[in-house]
Tab-separated table of C-alpha atoms and ligand atoms in Angstrom:
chain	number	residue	atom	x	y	z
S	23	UNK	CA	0.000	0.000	0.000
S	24	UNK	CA	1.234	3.730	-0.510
S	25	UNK	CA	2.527	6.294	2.165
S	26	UNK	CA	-0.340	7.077	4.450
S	27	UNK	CA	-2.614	9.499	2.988
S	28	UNK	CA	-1.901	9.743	-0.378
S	29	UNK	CA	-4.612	6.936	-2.122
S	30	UNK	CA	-8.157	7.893	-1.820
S	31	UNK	CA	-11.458	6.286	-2.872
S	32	UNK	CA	-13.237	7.207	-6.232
S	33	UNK	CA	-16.256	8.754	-4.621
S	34	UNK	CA	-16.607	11.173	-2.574
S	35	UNK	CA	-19.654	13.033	-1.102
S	36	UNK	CA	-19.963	16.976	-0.384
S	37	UNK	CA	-22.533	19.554	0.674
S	38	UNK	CA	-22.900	23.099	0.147
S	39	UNK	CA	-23.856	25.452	2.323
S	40	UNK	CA	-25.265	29.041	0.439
S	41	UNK	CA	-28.123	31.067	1.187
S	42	UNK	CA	-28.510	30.116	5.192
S	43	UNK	CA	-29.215	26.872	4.697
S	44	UNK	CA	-27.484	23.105	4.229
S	45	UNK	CA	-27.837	22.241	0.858
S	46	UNK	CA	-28.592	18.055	-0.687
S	47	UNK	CA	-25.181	16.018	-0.443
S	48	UNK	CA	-23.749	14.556	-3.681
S	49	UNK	CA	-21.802	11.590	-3.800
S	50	UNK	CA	-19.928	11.921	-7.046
S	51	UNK	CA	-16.554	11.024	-8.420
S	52	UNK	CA	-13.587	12.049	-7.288
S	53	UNK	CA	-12.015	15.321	-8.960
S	54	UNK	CA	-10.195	18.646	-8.445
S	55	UNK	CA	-13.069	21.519	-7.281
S	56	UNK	CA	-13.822	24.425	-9.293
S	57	UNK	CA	-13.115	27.392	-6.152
S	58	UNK	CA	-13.086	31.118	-6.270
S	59	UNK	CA	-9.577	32.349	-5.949
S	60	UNK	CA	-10.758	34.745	-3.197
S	61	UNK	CA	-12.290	32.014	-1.234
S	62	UNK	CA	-12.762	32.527	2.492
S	63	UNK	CA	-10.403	29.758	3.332
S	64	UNK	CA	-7.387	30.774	1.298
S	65	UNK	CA	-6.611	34.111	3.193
S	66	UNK	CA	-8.236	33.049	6.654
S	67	UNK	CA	-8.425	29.733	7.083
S	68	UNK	CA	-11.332	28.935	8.026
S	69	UNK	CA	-11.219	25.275	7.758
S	70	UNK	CA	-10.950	22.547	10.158
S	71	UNK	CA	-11.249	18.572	9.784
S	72	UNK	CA	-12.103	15.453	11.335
S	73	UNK	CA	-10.459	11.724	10.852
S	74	UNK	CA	-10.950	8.622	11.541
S	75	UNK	CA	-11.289	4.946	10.520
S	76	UNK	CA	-13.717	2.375	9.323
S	77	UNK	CA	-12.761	-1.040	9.679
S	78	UNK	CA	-13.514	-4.840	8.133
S	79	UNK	CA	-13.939	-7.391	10.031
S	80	UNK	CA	-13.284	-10.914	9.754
S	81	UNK	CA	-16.763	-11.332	8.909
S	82	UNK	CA	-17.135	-9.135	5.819
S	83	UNK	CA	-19.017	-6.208	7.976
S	84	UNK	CA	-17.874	-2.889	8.245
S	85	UNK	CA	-17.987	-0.767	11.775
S	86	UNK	CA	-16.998	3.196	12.202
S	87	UNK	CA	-15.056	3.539	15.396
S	88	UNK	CA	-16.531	6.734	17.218
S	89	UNK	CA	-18.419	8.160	14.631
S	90	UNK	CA	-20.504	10.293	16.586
S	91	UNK	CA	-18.051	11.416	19.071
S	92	UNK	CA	-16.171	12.869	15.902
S	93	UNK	CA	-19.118	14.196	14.357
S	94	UNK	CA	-19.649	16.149	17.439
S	95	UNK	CA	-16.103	17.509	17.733
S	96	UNK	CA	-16.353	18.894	14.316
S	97	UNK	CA	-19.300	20.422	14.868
S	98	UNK	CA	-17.230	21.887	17.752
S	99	UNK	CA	-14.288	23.100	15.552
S	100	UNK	CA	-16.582	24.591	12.941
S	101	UNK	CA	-18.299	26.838	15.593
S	102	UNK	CA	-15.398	27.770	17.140
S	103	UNK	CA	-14.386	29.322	13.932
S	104	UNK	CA	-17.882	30.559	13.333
S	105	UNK	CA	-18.304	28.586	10.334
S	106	UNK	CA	-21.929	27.551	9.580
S	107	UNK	CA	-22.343	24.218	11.389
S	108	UNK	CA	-23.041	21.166	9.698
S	109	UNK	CA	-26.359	19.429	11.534
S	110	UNK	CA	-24.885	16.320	13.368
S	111	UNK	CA	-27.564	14.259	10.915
S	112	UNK	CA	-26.360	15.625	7.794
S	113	UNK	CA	-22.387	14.983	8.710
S	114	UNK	CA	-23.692	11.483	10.291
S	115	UNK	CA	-25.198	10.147	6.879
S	116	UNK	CA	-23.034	11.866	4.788
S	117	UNK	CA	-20.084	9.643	5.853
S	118	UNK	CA	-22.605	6.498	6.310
S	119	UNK	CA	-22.636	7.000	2.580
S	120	UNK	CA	-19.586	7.679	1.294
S	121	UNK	CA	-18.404	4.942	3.390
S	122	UNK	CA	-21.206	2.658	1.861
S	123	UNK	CA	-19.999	3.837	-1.521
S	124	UNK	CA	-16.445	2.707	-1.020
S	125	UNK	CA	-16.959	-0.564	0.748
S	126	UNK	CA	-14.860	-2.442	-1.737
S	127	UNK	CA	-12.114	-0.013	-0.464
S	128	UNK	CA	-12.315	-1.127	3.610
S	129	UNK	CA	-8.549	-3.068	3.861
S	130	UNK	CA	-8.729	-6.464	5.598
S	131	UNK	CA	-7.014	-5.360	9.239
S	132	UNK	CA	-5.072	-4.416	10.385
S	133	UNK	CA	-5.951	-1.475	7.282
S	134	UNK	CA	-8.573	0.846	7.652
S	135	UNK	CA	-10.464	2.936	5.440
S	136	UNK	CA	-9.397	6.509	6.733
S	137	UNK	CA	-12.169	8.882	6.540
S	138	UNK	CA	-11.730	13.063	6.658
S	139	UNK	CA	-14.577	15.266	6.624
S	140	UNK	CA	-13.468	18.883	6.210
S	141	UNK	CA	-15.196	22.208	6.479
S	142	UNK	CA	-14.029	25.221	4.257
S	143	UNK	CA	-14.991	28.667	4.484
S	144	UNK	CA	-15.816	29.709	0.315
S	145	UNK	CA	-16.969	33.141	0.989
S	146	UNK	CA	-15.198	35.171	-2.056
S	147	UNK	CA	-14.454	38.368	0.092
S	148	UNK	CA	-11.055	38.823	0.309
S	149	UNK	CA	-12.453	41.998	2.961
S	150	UNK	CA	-13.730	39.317	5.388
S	151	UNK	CA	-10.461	38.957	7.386
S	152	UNK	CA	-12.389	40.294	10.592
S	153	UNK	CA	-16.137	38.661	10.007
S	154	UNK	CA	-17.005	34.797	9.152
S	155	UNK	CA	-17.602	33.039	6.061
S	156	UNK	CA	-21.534	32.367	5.252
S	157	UNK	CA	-20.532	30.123	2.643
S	158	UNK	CA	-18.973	26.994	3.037
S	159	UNK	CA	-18.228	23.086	1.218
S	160	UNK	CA	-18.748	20.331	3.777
S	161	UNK	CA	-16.690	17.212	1.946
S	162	UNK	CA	-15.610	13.796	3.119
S	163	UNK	CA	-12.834	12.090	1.647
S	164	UNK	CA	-12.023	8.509	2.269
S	165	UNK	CA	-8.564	6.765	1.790
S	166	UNK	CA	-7.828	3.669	2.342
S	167	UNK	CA	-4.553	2.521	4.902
S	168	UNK	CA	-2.988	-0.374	5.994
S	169	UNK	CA	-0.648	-0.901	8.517
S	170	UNK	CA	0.501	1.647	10.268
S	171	UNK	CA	3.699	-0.530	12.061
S	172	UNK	CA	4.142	-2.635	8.918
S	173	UNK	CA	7.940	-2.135	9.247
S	174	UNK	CA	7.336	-3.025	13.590
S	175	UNK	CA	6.909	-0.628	16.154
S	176	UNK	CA	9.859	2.410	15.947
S	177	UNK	CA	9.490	3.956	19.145
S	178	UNK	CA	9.878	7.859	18.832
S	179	UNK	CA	12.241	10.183	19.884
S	180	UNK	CA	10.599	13.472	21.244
S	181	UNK	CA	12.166	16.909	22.041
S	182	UNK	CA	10.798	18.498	24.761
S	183	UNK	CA	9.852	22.492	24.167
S	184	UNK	CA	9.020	24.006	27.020
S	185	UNK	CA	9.399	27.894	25.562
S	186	UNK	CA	6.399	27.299	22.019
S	187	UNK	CA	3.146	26.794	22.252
S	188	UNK	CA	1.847	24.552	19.704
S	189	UNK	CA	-1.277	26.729	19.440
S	190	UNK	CA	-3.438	29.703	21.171
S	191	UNK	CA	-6.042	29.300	23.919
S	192	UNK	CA	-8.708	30.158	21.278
S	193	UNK	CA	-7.953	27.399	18.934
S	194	UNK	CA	-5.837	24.524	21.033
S	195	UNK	CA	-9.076	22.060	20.982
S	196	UNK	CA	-9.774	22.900	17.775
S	197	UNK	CA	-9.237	20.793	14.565
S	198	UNK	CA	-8.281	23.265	12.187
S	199	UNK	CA	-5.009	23.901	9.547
S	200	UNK	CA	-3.612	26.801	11.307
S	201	UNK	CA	-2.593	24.685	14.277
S	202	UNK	CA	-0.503	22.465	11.685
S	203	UNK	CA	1.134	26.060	10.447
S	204	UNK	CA	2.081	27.149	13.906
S	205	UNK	CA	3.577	23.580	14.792
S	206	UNK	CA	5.571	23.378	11.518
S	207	UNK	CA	8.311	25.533	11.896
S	208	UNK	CA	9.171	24.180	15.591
S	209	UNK	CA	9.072	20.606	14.294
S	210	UNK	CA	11.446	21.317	11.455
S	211	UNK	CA	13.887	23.035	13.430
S	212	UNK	CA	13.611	20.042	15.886
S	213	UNK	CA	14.179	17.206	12.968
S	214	UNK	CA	17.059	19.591	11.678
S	215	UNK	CA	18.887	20.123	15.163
S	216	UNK	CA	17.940	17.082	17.398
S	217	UNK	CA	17.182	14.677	14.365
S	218	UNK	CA	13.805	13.962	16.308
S	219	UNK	CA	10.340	12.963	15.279
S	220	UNK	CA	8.139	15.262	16.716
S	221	UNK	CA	8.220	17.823	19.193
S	222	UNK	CA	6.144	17.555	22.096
S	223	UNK	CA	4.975	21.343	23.145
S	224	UNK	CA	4.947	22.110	27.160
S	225	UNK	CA	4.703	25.747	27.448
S	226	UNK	CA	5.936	27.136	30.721
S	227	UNK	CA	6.345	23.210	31.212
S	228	UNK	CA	3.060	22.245	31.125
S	229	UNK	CA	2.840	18.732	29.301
S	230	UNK	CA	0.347	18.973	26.096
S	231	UNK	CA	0.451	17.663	23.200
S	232	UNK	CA	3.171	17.091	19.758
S	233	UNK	CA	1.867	18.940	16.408
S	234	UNK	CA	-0.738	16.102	15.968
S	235	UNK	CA	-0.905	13.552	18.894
S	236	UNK	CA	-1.800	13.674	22.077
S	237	UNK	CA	0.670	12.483	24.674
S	238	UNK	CA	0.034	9.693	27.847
S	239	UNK	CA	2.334	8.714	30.756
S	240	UNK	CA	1.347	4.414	30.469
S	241	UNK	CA	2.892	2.213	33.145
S	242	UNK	CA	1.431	-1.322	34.017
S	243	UNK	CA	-1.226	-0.624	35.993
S	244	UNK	CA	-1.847	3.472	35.623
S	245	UNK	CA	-1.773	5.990	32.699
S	246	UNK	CA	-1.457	9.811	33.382
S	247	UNK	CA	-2.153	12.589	30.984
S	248	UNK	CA	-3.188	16.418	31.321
S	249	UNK	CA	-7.105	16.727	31.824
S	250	UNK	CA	-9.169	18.432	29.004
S	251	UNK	CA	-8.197	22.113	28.923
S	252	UNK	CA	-8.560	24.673	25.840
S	253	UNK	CA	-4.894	24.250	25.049
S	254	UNK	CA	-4.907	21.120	23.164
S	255	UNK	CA	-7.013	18.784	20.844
S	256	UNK	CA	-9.502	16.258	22.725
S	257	UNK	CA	-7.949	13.503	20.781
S	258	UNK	CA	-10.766	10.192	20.909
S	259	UNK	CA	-7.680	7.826	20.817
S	260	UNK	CA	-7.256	9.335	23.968
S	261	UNK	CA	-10.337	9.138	25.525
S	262	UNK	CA	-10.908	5.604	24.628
S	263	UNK	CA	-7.195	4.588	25.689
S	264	UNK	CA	-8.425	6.226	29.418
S	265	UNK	CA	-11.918	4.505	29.163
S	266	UNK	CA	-10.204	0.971	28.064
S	267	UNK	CA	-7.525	1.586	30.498
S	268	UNK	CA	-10.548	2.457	33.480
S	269	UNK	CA	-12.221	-0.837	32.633
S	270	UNK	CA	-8.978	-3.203	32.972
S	271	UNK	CA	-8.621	-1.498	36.464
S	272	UNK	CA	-5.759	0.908	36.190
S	273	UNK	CA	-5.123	4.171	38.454
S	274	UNK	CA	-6.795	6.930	35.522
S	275	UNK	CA	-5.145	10.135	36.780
S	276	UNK	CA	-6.122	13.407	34.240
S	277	UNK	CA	-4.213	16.055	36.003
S	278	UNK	CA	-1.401	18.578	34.838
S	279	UNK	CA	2.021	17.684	35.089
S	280	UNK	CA	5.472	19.241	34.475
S	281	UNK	CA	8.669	18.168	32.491
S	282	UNK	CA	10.484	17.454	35.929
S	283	UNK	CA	7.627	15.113	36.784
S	284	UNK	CA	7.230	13.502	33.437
S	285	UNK	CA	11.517	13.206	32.931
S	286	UNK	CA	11.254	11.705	36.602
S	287	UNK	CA	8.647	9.254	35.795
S	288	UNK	CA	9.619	7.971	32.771
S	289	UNK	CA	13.030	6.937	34.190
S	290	UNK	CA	10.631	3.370	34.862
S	291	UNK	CA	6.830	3.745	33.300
S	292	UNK	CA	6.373	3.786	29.284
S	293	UNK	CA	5.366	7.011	27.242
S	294	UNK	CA	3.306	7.388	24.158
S	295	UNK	CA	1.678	9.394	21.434
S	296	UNK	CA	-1.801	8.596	20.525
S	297	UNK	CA	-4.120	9.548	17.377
S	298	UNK	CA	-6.389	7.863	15.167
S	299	UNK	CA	-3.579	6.998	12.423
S	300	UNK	CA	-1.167	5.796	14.407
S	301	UNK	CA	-2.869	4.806	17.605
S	302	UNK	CA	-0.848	4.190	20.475
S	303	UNK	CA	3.048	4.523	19.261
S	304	UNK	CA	5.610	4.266	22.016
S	305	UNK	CA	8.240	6.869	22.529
S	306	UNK	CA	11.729	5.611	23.178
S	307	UNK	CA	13.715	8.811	23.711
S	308	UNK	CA	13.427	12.469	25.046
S	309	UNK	CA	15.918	15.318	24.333
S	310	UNK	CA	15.499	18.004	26.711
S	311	UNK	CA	17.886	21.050	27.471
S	312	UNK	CA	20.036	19.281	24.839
S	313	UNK	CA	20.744	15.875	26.863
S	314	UNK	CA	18.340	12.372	26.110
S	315	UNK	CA	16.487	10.606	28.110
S	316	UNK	CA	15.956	7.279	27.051
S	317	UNK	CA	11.940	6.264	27.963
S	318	UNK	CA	11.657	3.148	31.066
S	319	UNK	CA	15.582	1.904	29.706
S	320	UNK	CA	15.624	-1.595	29.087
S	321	UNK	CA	11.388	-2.376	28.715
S	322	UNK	CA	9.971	-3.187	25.353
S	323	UNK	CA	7.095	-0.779	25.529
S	324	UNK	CA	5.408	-3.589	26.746
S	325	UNK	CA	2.530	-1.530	28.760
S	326	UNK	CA	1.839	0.912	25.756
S	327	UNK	CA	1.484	-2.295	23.539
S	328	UNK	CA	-1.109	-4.020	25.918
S	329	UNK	CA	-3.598	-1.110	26.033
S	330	UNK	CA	-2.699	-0.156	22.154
S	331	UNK	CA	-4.030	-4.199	21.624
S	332	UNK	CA	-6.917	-3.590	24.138
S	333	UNK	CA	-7.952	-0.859	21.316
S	334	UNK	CA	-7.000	-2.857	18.344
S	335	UNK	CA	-9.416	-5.598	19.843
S	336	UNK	CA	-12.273	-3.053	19.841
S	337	UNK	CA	-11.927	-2.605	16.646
S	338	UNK	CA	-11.912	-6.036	15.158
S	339	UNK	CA	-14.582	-7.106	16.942
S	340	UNK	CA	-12.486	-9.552	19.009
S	341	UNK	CA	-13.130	-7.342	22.394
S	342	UNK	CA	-16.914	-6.475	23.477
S	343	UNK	CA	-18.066	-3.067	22.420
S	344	UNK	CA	-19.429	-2.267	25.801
S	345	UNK	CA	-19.467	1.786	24.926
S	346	UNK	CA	-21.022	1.512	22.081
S	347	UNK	CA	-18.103	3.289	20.172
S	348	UNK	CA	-19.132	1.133	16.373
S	349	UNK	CA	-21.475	2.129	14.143
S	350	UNK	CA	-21.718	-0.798	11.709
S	351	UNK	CA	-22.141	0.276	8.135
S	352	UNK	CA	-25.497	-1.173	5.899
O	10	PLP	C1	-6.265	14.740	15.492
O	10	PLP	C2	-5.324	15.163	16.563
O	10	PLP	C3	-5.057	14.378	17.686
O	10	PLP	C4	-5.570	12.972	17.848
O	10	PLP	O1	-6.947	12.913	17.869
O	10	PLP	P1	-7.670	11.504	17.665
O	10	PLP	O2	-9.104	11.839	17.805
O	10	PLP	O3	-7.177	10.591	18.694
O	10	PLP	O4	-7.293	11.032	16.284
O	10	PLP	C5	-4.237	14.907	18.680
O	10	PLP	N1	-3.676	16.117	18.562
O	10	PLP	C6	-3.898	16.896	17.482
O	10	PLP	C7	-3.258	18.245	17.421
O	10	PLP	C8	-4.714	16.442	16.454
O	10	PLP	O5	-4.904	17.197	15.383
């Protein structure tokens, strides 16, 4: 299969919205769209996003993971940027459909048929960089995956910022392209200097997030992460890693922390970054103040993997879906 991202389905479905109102989804075929060059989105970026994964099971059916939860946050980014809201119905059957359209494209697991809904402001007022856009194009793509640790697991090495924010309190939870802009440059300069993955942002070292994962403490029996603030992204990975991790009994602690604290406790407990495409992916190394810290020294990231599997079972259909997180597709 070809680098994440990059294959997508031959249908697609959008939805206009002009003259106050949602207007009849299409499903059509795939193809470049026709877009005023003045469009809202180009100059202000209004535009946020969504993803996440349908998956095959052994049995030939095909189950959304969470697809309500993620309608809801992108209902929640699109307000935030006072975009006109898509009705939780409308976003709902739109990617029942497009999903429905594609079947043939589901992977066997452990691929996934990736699915990304995005919102874009098409206002053409290039004058609008103070008031919203009362035009928009609802769209969901879908792309087909397949295994995200084909190679094995390559645990990640981190460098801790504590000076950059990877965001601004207005727009930290929300799923929108500027964040990506603003984490960019930082994460360059990181891969440049430090020849790291990703750098994981702890202004005024308070532990967040990296530029498009959100980040848990896991040992065997407890996982820590920062509680829900307006700072970062209320990744669903996350949430259902803390609900899985709740139900086999572990110590769920949601509270800040600091980069003392977390450089302390990963000396013996696991760390990882967690997100829809990757799930749970172990980190193996920190560089801080220009010195690494290699992540529990000597473990095999064995607790990250046994929650990550916990998830992976949900999934499949091999682990009971007691929170009603799968929507299975007709
Ligand atoms: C999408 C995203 C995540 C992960 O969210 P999931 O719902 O778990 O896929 C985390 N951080 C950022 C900045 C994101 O954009």
């Amino acid at each position: 299969m070809t680098a994440f991202g990059t294959q997508f389905s031959d249908q697609f479905i959008t939805a206009e919205y002009r003259d106050g109102s949602w207007h009849k989804p299409e499903l059509k075929p795939l193809a470049p769209m026709p877009m005023h060059p003045a469009a809202h989105v180009f100059h202000y970026a209004s535009t946020c996003f969504e993803g996440f994964k349908a998956y095959r099971w052994a049995d030939g059916s095909v189950h959304i993971f969470r697809l309500h939860d993620h309608v809801a946050r992108m209902q929640k980014s699109a307000a935030s940027l006072h975009l006109p809201v898509p009705d939780a119905d409308l976003l709902a059957h739109m990617v029942l459909d497009v999903v429905a359209a594609n079947r043939d494209d589901v992977p066997e697991l452990p691929g996934a048929l990736y699915l990304r809904p995005t919102l874009i402001g098409t206002l053409p007022n290039i004058g609008a960089a103070a008031s919203p856009s009362t035009e928009a194009m609802l769209y969901v793509l879908t792309s087909p995956v397949g295994d995200y640790f084909a190679g094995g697991i390559r645990p990640l090495k981190i460098l801790i910022d504590d000076v950059n924010a990877r965001s601004t309190t207005q727009l930290g939870s929300t799923k929108t392209g500027g964040n990506y802009a603003a984490a960019l440059g930082p994460t360059l300069a990181a891969k440049d200097e430090f020849g790291v993955d990703q750098v994981l942002f702890c202004p005024s070292s308070d532990v967040q997030e990296t530029g498009a994962a959100n980040f848990l403490v896991i040992g065997d029996d407890h996982v820590l992460t920062k509680p829900l603030d307006s700072t970062f992204l209320h990744g669903i990975t996350r949430a259902s890693t803390l609900a899985l991790a709740h139900d086999l009994g572990y110590t769920v602690e949601e509270r800040p922390f600091t980069v003392a604290e977390l450089l302390d406790s990963i000396k013996t407990t696991d760390a990882a970054l967690s997100g829809t495409a990757a799930s749970l992916t172990p980190v193996g190394e920190m560089v801080y103040q220009g010195q690494t810290h290699v992540v529990n020294p000597g473990s095999e990231y064995g607790s990250v993997i046994k929650l990550r599997d916990a998830l992976s079972a949900v999934h499949s259909g091999e682990r009971e879906d007691t929170h009603g997180w799968l929507t299975q597709v007709d």
